[in-house]
CSV table of C-alpha atoms in Angstrom, one decimal:
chain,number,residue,atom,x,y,z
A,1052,UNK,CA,-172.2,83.7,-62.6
A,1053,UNK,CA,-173.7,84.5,-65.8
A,1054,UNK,CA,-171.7,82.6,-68.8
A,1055,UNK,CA,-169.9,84.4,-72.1
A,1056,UNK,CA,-173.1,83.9,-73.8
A,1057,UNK,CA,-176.1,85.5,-71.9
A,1058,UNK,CA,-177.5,87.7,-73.9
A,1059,UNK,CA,-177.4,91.8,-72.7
A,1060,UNK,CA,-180.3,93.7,-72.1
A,1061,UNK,CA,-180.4,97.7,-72.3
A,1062,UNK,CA,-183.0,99.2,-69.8
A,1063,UNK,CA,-183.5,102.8,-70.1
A,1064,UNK,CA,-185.1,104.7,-67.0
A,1065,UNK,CA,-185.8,108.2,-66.2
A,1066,UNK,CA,-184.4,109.9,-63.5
A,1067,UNK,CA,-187.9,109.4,-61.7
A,1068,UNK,CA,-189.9,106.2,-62.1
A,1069,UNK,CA,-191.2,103.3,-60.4
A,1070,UNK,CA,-190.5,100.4,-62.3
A,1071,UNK,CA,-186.5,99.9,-61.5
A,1072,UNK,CA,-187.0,97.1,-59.2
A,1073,UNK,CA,-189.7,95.7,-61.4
A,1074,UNK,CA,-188.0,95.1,-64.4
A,1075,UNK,CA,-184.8,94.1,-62.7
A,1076,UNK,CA,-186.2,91.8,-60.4
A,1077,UNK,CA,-187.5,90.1,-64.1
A,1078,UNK,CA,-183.7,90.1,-65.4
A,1079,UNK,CA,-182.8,88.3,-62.8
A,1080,UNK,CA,-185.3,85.9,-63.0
A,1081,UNK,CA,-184.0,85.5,-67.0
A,1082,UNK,CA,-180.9,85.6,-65.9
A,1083,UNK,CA,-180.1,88.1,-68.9
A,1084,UNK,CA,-177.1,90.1,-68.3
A,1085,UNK,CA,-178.5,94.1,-67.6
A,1086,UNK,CA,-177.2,97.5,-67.6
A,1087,UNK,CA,-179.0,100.3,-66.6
A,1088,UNK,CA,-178.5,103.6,-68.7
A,1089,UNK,CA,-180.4,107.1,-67.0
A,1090,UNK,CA,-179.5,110.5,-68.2
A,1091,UNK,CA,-177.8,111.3,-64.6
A,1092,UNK,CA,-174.4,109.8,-63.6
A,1093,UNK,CA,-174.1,107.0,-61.2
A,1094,UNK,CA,-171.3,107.0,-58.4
A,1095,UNK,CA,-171.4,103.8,-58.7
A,1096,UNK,CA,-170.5,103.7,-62.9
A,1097,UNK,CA,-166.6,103.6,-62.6
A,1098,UNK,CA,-167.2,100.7,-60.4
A,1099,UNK,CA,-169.5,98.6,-62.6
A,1100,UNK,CA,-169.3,99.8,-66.2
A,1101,UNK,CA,-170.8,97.2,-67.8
A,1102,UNK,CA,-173.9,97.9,-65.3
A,1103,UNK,CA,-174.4,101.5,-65.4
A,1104,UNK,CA,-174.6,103.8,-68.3
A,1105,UNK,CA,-175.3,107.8,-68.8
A,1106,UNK,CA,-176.6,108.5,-71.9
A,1107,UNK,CA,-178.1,111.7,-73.2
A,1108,UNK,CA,-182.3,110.3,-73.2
A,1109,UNK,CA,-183.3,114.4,-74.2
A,1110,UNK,CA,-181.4,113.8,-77.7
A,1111,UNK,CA,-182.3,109.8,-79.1
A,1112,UNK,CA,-179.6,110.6,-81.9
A,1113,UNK,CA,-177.4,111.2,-79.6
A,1114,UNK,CA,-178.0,108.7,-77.3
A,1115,UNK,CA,-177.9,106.3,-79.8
A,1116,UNK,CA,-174.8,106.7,-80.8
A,1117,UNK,CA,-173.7,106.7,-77.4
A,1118,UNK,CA,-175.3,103.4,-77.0
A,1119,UNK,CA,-173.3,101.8,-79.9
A,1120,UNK,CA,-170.3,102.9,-78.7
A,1121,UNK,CA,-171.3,101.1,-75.6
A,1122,UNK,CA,-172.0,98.0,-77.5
A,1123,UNK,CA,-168.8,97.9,-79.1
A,1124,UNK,CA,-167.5,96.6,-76.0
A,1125,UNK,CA,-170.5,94.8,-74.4
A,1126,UNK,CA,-172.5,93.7,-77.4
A,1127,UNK,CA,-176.4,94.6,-76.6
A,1128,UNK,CA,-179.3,92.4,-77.4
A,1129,UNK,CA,-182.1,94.2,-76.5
A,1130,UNK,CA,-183.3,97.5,-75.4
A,1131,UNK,CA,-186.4,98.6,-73.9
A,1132,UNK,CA,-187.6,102.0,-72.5
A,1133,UNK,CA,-189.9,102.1,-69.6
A,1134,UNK,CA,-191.7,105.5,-70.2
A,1135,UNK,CA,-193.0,107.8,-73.1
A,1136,UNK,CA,-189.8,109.5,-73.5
A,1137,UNK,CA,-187.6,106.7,-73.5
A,1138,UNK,CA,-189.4,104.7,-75.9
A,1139,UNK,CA,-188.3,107.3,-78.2
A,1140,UNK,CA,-184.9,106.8,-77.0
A,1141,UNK,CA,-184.9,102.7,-77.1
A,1142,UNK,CA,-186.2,103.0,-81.1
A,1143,UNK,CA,-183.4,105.0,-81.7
A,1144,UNK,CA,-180.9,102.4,-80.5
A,1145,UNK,CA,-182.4,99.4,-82.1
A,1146,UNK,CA,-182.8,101.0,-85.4
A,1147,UNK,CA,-178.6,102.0,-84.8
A,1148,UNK,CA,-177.7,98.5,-83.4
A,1149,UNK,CA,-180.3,96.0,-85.8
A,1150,UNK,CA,-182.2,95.4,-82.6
A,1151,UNK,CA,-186.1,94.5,-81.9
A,1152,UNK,CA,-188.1,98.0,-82.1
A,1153,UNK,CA,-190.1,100.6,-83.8
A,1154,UNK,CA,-189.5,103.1,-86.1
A,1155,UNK,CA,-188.4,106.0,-84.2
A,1156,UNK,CA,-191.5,108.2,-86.0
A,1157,UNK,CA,-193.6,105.9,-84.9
A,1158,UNK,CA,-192.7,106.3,-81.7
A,1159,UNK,CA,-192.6,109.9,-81.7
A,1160,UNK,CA,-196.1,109.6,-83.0
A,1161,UNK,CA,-197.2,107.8,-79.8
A,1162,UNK,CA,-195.6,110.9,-77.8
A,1163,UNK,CA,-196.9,113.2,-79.1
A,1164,UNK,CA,-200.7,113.8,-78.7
A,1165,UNK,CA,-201.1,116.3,-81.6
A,1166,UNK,CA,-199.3,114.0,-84.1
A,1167,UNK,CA,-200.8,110.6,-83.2
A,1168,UNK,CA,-204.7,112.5,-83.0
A,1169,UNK,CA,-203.9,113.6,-86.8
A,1170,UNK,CA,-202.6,110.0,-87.7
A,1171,UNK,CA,-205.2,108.4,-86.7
A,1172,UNK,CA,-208.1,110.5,-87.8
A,1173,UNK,CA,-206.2,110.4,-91.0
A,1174,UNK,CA,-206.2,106.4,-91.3
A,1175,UNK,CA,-210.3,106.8,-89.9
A,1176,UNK,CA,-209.6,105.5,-86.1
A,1177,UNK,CA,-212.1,107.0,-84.7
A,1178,UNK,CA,-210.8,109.7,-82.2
A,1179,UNK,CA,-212.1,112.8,-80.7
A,1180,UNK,CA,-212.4,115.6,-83.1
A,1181,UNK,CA,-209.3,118.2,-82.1
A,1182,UNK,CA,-207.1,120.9,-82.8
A,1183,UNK,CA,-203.9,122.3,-81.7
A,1184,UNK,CA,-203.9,125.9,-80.4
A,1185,UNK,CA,-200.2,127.8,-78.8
A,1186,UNK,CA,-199.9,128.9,-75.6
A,1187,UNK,CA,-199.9,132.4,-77.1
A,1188,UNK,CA,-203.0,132.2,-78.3
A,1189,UNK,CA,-205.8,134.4,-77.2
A,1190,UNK,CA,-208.2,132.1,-75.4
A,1191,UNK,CA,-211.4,134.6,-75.6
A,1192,UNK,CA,-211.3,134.5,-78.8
A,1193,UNK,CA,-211.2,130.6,-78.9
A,1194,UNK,CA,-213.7,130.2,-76.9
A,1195,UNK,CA,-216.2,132.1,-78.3
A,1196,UNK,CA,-215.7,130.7,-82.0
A,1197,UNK,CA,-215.1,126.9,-83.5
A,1198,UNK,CA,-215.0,125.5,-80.1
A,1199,UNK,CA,-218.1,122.6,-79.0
A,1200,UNK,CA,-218.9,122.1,-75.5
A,1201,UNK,CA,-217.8,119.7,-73.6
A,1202,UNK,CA,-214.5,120.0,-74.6
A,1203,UNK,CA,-210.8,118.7,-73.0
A,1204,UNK,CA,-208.2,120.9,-73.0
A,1205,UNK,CA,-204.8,119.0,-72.6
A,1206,UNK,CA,-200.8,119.0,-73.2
A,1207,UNK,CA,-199.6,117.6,-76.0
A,1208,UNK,CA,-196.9,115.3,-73.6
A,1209,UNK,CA,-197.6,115.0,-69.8
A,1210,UNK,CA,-198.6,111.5,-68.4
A,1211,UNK,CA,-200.5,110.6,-65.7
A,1212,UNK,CA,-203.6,113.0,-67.1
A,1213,UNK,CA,-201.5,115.4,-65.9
A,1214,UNK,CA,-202.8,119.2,-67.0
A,1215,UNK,CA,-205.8,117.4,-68.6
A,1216,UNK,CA,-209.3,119.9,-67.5
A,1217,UNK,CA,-213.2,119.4,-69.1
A,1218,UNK,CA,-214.0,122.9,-70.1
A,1219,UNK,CA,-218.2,123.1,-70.4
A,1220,UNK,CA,-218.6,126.8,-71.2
A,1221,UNK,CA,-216.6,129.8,-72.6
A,1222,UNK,CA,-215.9,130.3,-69.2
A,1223,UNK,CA,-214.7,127.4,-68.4
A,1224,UNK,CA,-212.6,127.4,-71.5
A,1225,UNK,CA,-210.5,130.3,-70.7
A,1226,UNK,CA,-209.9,129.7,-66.7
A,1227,UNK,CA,-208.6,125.9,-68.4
A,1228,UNK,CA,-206.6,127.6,-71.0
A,1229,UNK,CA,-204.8,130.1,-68.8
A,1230,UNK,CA,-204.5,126.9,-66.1
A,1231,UNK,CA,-202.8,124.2,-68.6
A,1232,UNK,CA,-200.7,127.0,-69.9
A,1233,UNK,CA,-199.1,127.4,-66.5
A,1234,UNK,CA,-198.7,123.9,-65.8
A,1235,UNK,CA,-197.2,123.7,-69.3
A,1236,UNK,CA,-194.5,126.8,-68.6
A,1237,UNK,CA,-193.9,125.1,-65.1
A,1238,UNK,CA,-193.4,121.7,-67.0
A,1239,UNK,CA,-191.2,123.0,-69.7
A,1240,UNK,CA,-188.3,121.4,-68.8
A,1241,UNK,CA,-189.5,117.7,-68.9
A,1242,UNK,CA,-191.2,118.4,-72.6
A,1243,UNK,CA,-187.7,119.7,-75.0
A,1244,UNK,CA,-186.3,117.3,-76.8
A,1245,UNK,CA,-182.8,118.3,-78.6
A,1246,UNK,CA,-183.8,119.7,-81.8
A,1247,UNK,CA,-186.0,122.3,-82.9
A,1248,UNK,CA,-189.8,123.9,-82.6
A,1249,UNK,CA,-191.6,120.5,-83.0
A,1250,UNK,CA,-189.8,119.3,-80.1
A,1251,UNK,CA,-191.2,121.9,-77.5
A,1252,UNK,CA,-194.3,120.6,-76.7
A,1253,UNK,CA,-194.7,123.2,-74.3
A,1254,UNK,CA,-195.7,125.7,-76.1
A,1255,UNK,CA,-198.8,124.1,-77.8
A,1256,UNK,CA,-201.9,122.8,-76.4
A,1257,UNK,CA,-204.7,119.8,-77.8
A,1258,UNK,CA,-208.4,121.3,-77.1
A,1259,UNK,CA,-210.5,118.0,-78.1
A,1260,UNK,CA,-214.0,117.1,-77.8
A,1261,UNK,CA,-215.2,115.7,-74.7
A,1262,UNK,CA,-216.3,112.0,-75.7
A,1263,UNK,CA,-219.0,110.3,-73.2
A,1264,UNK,CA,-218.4,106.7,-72.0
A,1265,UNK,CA,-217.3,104.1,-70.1
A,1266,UNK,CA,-212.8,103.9,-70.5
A,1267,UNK,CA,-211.4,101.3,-70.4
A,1268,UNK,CA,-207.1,100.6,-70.4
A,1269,UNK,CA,-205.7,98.0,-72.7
A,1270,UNK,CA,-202.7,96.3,-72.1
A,1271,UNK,CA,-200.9,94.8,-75.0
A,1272,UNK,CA,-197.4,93.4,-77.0
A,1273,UNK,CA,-197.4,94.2,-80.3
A,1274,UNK,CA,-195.0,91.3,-82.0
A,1275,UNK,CA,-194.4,91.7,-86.0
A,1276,UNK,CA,-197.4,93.9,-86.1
A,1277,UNK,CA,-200.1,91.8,-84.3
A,1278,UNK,CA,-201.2,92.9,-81.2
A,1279,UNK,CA,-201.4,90.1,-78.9
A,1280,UNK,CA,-204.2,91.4,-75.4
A,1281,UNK,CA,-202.6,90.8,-72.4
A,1282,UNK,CA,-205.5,92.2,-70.4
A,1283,UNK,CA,-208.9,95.0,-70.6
A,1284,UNK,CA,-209.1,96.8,-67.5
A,1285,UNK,CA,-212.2,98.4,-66.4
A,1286,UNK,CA,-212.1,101.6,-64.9
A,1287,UNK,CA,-215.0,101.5,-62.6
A,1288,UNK,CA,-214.9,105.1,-61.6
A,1289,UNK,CA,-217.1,107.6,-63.7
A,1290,UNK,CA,-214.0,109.8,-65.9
A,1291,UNK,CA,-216.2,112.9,-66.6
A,1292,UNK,CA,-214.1,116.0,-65.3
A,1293,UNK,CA,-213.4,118.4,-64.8
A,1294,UNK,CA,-210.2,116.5,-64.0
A,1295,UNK,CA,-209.3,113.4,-64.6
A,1296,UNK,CA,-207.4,111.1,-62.0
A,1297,UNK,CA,-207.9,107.8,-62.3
A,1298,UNK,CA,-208.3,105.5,-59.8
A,1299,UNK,CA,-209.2,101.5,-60.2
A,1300,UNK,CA,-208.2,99.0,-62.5
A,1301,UNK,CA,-209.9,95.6,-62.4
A,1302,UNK,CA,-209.9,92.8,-64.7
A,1303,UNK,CA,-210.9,90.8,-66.8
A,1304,UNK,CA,-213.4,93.6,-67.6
A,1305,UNK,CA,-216.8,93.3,-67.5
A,1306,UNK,CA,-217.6,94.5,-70.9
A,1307,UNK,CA,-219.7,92.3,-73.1
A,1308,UNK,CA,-217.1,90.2,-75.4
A,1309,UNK,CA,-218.2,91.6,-78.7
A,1310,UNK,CA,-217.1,94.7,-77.3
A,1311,UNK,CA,-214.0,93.6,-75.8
A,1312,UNK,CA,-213.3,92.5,-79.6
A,1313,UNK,CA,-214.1,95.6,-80.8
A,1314,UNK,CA,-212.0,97.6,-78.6
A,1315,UNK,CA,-209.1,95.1,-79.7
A,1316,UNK,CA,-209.5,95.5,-83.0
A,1317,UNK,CA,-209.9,99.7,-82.6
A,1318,UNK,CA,-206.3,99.6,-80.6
A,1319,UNK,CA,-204.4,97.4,-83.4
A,1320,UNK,CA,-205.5,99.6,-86.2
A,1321,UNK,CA,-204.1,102.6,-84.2
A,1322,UNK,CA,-201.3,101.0,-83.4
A,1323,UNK,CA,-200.8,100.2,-87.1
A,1324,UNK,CA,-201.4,104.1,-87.9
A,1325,UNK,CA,-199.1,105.2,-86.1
A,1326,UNK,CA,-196.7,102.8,-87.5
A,1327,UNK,CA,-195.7,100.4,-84.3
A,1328,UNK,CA,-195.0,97.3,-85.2
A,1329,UNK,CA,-193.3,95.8,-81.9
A,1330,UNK,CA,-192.8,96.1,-78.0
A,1331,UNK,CA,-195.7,96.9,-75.5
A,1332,UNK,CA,-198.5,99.2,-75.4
A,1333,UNK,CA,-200.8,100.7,-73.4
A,1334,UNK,CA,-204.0,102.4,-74.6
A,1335,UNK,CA,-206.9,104.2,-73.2
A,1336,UNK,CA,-210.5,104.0,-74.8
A,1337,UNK,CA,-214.1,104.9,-74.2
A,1338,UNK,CA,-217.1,103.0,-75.2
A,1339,UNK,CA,-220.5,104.5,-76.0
A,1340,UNK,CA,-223.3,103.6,-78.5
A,1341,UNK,CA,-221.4,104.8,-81.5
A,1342,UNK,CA,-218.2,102.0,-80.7
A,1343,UNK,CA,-214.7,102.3,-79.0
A,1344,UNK,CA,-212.8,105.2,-79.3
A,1345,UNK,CA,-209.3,105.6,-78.9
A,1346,UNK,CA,-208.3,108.3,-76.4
A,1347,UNK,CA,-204.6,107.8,-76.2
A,1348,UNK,CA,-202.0,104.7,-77.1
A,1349,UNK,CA,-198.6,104.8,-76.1
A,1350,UNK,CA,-195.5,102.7,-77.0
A,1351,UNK,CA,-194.5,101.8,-73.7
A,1352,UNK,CA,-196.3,99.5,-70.8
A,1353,UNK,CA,-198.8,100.4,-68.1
A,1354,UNK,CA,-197.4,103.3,-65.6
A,1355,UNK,CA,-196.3,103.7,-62.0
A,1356,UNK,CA,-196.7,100.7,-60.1
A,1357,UNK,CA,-199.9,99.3,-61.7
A,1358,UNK,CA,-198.1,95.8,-63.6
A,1359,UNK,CA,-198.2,94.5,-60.2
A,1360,UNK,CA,-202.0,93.6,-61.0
A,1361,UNK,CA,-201.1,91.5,-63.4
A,1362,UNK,CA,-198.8,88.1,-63.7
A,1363,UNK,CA,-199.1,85.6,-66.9
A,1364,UNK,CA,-199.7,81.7,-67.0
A,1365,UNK,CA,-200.8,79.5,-64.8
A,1366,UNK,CA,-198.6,78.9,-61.0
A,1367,UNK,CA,-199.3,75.7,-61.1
A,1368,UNK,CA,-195.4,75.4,-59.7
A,1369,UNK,CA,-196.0,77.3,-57.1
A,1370,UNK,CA,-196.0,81.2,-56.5
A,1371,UNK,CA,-192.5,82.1,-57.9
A,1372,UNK,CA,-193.6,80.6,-61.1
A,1373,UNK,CA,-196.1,83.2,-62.6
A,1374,UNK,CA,-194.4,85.5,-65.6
A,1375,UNK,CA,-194.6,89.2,-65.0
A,1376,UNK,CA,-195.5,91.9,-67.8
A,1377,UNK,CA,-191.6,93.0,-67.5
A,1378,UNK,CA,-190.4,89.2,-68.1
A,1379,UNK,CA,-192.9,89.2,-71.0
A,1380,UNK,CA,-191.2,92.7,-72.3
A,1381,UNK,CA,-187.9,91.1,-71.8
A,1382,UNK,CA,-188.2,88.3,-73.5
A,1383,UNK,CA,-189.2,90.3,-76.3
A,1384,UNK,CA,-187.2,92.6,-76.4
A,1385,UNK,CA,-184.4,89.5,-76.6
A,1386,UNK,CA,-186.0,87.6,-79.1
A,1387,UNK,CA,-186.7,85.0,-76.0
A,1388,UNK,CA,-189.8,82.2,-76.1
A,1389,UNK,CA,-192.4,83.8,-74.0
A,1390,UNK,CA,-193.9,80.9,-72.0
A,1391,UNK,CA,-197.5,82.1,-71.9
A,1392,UNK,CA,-199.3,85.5,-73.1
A,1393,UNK,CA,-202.9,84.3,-71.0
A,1394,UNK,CA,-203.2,86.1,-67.7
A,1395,UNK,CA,-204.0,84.5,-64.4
A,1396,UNK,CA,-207.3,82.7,-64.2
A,1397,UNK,CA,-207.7,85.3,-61.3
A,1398,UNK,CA,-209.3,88.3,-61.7
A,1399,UNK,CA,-207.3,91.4,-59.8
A,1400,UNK,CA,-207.2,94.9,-59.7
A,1401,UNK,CA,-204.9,97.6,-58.7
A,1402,UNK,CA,-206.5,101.0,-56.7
A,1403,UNK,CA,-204.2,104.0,-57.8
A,1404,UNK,CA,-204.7,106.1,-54.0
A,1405,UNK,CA,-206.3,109.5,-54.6
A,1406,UNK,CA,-204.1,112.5,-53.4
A,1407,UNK,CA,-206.9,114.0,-50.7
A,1408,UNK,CA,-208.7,117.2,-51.7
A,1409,UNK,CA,-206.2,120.1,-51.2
A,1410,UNK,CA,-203.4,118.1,-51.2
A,1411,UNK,CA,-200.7,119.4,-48.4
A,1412,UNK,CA,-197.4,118.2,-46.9
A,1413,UNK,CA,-197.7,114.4,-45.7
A,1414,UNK,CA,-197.2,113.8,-41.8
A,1415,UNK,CA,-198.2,110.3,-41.7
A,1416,UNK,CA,-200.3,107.8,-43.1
A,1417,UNK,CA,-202.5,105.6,-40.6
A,1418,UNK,CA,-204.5,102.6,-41.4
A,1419,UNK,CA,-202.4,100.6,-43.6
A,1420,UNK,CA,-202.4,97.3,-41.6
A,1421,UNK,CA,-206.2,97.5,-41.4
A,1422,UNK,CA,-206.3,98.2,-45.1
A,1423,UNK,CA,-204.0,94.7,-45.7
A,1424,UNK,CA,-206.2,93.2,-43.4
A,1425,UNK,CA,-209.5,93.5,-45.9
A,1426,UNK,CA,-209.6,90.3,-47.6
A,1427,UNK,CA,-208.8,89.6,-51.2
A,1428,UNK,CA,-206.3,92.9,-50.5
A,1429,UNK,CA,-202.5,91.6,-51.4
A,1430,UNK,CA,-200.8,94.6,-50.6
A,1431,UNK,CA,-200.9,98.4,-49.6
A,1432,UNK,CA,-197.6,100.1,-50.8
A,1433,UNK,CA,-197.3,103.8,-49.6
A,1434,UNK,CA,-194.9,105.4,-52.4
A,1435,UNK,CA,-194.9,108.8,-50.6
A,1436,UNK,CA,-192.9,109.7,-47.8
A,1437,UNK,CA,-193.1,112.2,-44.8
A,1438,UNK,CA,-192.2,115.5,-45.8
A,1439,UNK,CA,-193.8,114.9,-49.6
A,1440,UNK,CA,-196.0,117.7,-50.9
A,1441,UNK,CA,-199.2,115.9,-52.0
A,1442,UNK,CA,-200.4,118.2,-55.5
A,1443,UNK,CA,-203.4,117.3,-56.5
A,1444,UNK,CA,-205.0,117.2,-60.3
A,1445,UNK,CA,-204.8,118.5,-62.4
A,1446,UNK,CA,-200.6,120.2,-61.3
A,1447,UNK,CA,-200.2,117.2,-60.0
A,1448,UNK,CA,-199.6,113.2,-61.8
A,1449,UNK,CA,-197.9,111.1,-58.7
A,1450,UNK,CA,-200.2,108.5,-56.7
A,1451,UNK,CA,-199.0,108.6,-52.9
A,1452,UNK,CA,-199.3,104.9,-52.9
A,1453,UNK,CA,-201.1,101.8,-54.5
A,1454,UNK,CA,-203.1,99.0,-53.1
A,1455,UNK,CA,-203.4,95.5,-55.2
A,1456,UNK,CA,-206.2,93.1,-54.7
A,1457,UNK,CA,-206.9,89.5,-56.2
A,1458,UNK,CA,-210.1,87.7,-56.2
A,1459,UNK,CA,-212.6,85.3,-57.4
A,1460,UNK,CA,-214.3,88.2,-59.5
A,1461,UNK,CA,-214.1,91.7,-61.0
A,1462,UNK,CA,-216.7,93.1,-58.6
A,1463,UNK,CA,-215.2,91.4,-55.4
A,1464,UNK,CA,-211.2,92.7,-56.5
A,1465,UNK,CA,-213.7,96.0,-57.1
A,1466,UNK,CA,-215.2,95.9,-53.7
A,1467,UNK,CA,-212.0,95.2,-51.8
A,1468,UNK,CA,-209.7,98.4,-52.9
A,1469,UNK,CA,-212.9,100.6,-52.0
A,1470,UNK,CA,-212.7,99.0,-48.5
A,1471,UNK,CA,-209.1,99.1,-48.3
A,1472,UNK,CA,-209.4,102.3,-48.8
A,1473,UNK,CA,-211.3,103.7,-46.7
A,1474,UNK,CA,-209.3,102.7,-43.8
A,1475,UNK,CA,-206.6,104.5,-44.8
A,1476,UNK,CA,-206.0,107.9,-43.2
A,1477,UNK,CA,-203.8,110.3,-44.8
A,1478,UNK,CA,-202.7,113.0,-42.0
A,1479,UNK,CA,-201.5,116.4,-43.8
A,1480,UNK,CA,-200.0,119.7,-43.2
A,1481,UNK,CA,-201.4,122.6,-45.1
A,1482,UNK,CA,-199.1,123.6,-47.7
């Protein structure tokens, strides 16, 4: 039973995510009081009100006065969102109650693709030269003036590299135009916030140029301002377009240290632009010959099921002792001693599963216990089920399953998700 004083934790989840179990499973671990807010009604809300919570996550403003209603009854000592869109949402509430969190500009500005580009070539982080263009706009007569090739065309507020195409010719240009402007019109819905122009992302689009280079993800905690690594993935797998779905995570990376340093340092000054100052972050930067250059940060942790790759400290008291990234995000969020920010002296990986060319309707997927069976391979979880239309990239942003790997080195985690996967078979109907 958890006593008068354990502290109450606000988690706030869209109506479609992965992380629920994640990040509850760390509560109970804390044994922090939780309730779960979404912007859909439970059933079960009458029956556990100090559990469940609706709040309006389209409108922060809104749902942060919603939330201090809330609190007015069951005082809240933290709040953490779990996704771009909710990280808005959680800043609003800890500025409303006096709770850790960013400004809520700031974390706007990590949303928002246009805005955080202009901040940070503003502040001289190096970033892609860009501009923003409407949906409107006649793409002929982009392409054939101001535009350099390669180039990205991308919304200013999917995830997942979702609507993201390498255009390498006028051509190109306009057939990627015309193609993220339907994905953008289809998406609509998931990009208005309450509130005005500026809040309907889809009707602009970022056209950047196309930087060359290794990426690379970093996964961090900002805490007072200082960003504390908790791990540099790799990304083994060439990102060069025309779409870009990624694929494997391993680390530690492989980049020299200097390097590693410099990618650090390139991800705290754009974190600083942009004005965050606390809470986790995730970035994603390339690395060529003139330095690392920051492709994208957000206010919010790695995605979909990928923070299974990673556990904190040292298990020296047996499995059920290593932290998780959520416990670490907790614990923050609560003002809670974090026992250890070093990860695992292991290094591990996490294989995001390709959706097969064409996509379809998923019948079945065969292979997974000879996928488990490679070693170093820790598990194969199939998110999808039968009946699930498979989109591929660039329409599409959900993985049909992940499949985690730990190891003695970067190349050997490396090697076993490519083998793992290769023995999976996904069987599809044509859509």
């Amino acid at each position: 039973m958890l006593r008068p004083d354990t502290p109450r934790l606000l988690l706030l989840l869209p109506t479609a995510t992965y992380r629920t179990a994640a990040f509850v499973e760390a509560a109970r671990r804390l044994g922090v009081d939780l309730t779960v807010a979404s912007e859909r009604p439970s059933t079960f809300q009458d029956a556990n009100p100090r559990g469940l919570l609706t709040l309006h996550l389209s409108d922060p403003a809104r749902a942060a006065a919603e939330a201090r209603a809330f609190a007015q009854e069951h005082p809240l000592q933290g709040v953490v969102g779990v996704d771009d869109d909710t990280a808005v949402v959680a800043a609003a509430i800890a500025g409303e109650l006096g709770l850790v969190g960013n400004d809520v500009a700031a974390a706007r500005a990590a949303r928002d693709k246009h805005e955080q580009r202009t901040l940070l070539a503003a502040a001289g982080v190096p970033v892609p030269r860009f501009t923003r263009h409407g949906v409107d706009d006649d793409p002929r007569r982009l392409a054939g003036g101001g535009v350099s090739y390669p180039c990205v065309l991308k919304p200013l507020r999917l995830a997942a590299s979702r609507g993201v195409i390498r255009a390498d010719t006028p051509e190109a240009f306009v057939a990627a135009f015309e193609r993220v402007t339907r994905i953008l019109r289809d998406a609509g819905c998931e990009m208005r916030d309450a509130g005005g122009v500026e809040g309907d992302a889809s009707r602009y689009l970022l056209v950047e140029d196309f930087v060359p280079g290794r990426e690379y993800a970093l996964e961090g905690l900002l805490i007072a301002g200082e960003l504390r690594v908790l791990a540099l993935f790799d990304k083994p797998d060439p990102l060069d377009g025309p779409y870009f779905e990624e694929t494997i995570y391993v680390t530690p990376s492989r980049l020299p240290a200097d390097q590693q340093r410099a990618v650090a340092a390139c991800a705290e000054r754009a974190a600083a632009a942009l004005g965050l100052r606390e809470g986790p972050v995730h970035a994603e930067l390339r690395v060529n010959a003139s330095g690392p250059w920051v492709i994208e940060l957000a206010a919010r942790p790695i995605g979909g099921r990928c923070s299974g790759a990673l556990r904190f400290g040292t298990g020296a008291s047996g499995p059920g002792t290593w932290v998780s990234l959520e416990e670490i995000i907790l614990r923050h969020a609560l003002g809670m001693q974090i026992p250890s920010l070093e990860r695992e002296p292991q290094a591990s990986g996490v294989m995001m599963i390709p959706v097969p060319a064409g996509g379809g309707v998923l019948r079945e997927v065969r292979g997974v216990g000879a996928a488990r069976a490679v070693p170093h391979v820790e598990e194969v979880v199939i998110t999808a089920h039968p009946g699930q239309e498979l989109v591929p990239w660039p329409e599409g942003a959900r993985y049909p399953g992940f499949i985690f790997a730990r190891g003695e080195t970067p190349d050997a985690v490396e090697a076993a998700l490519r083998a793992a996967h290769q023995r999976l078979q996904f069987v599809l109907a044509p859509d």
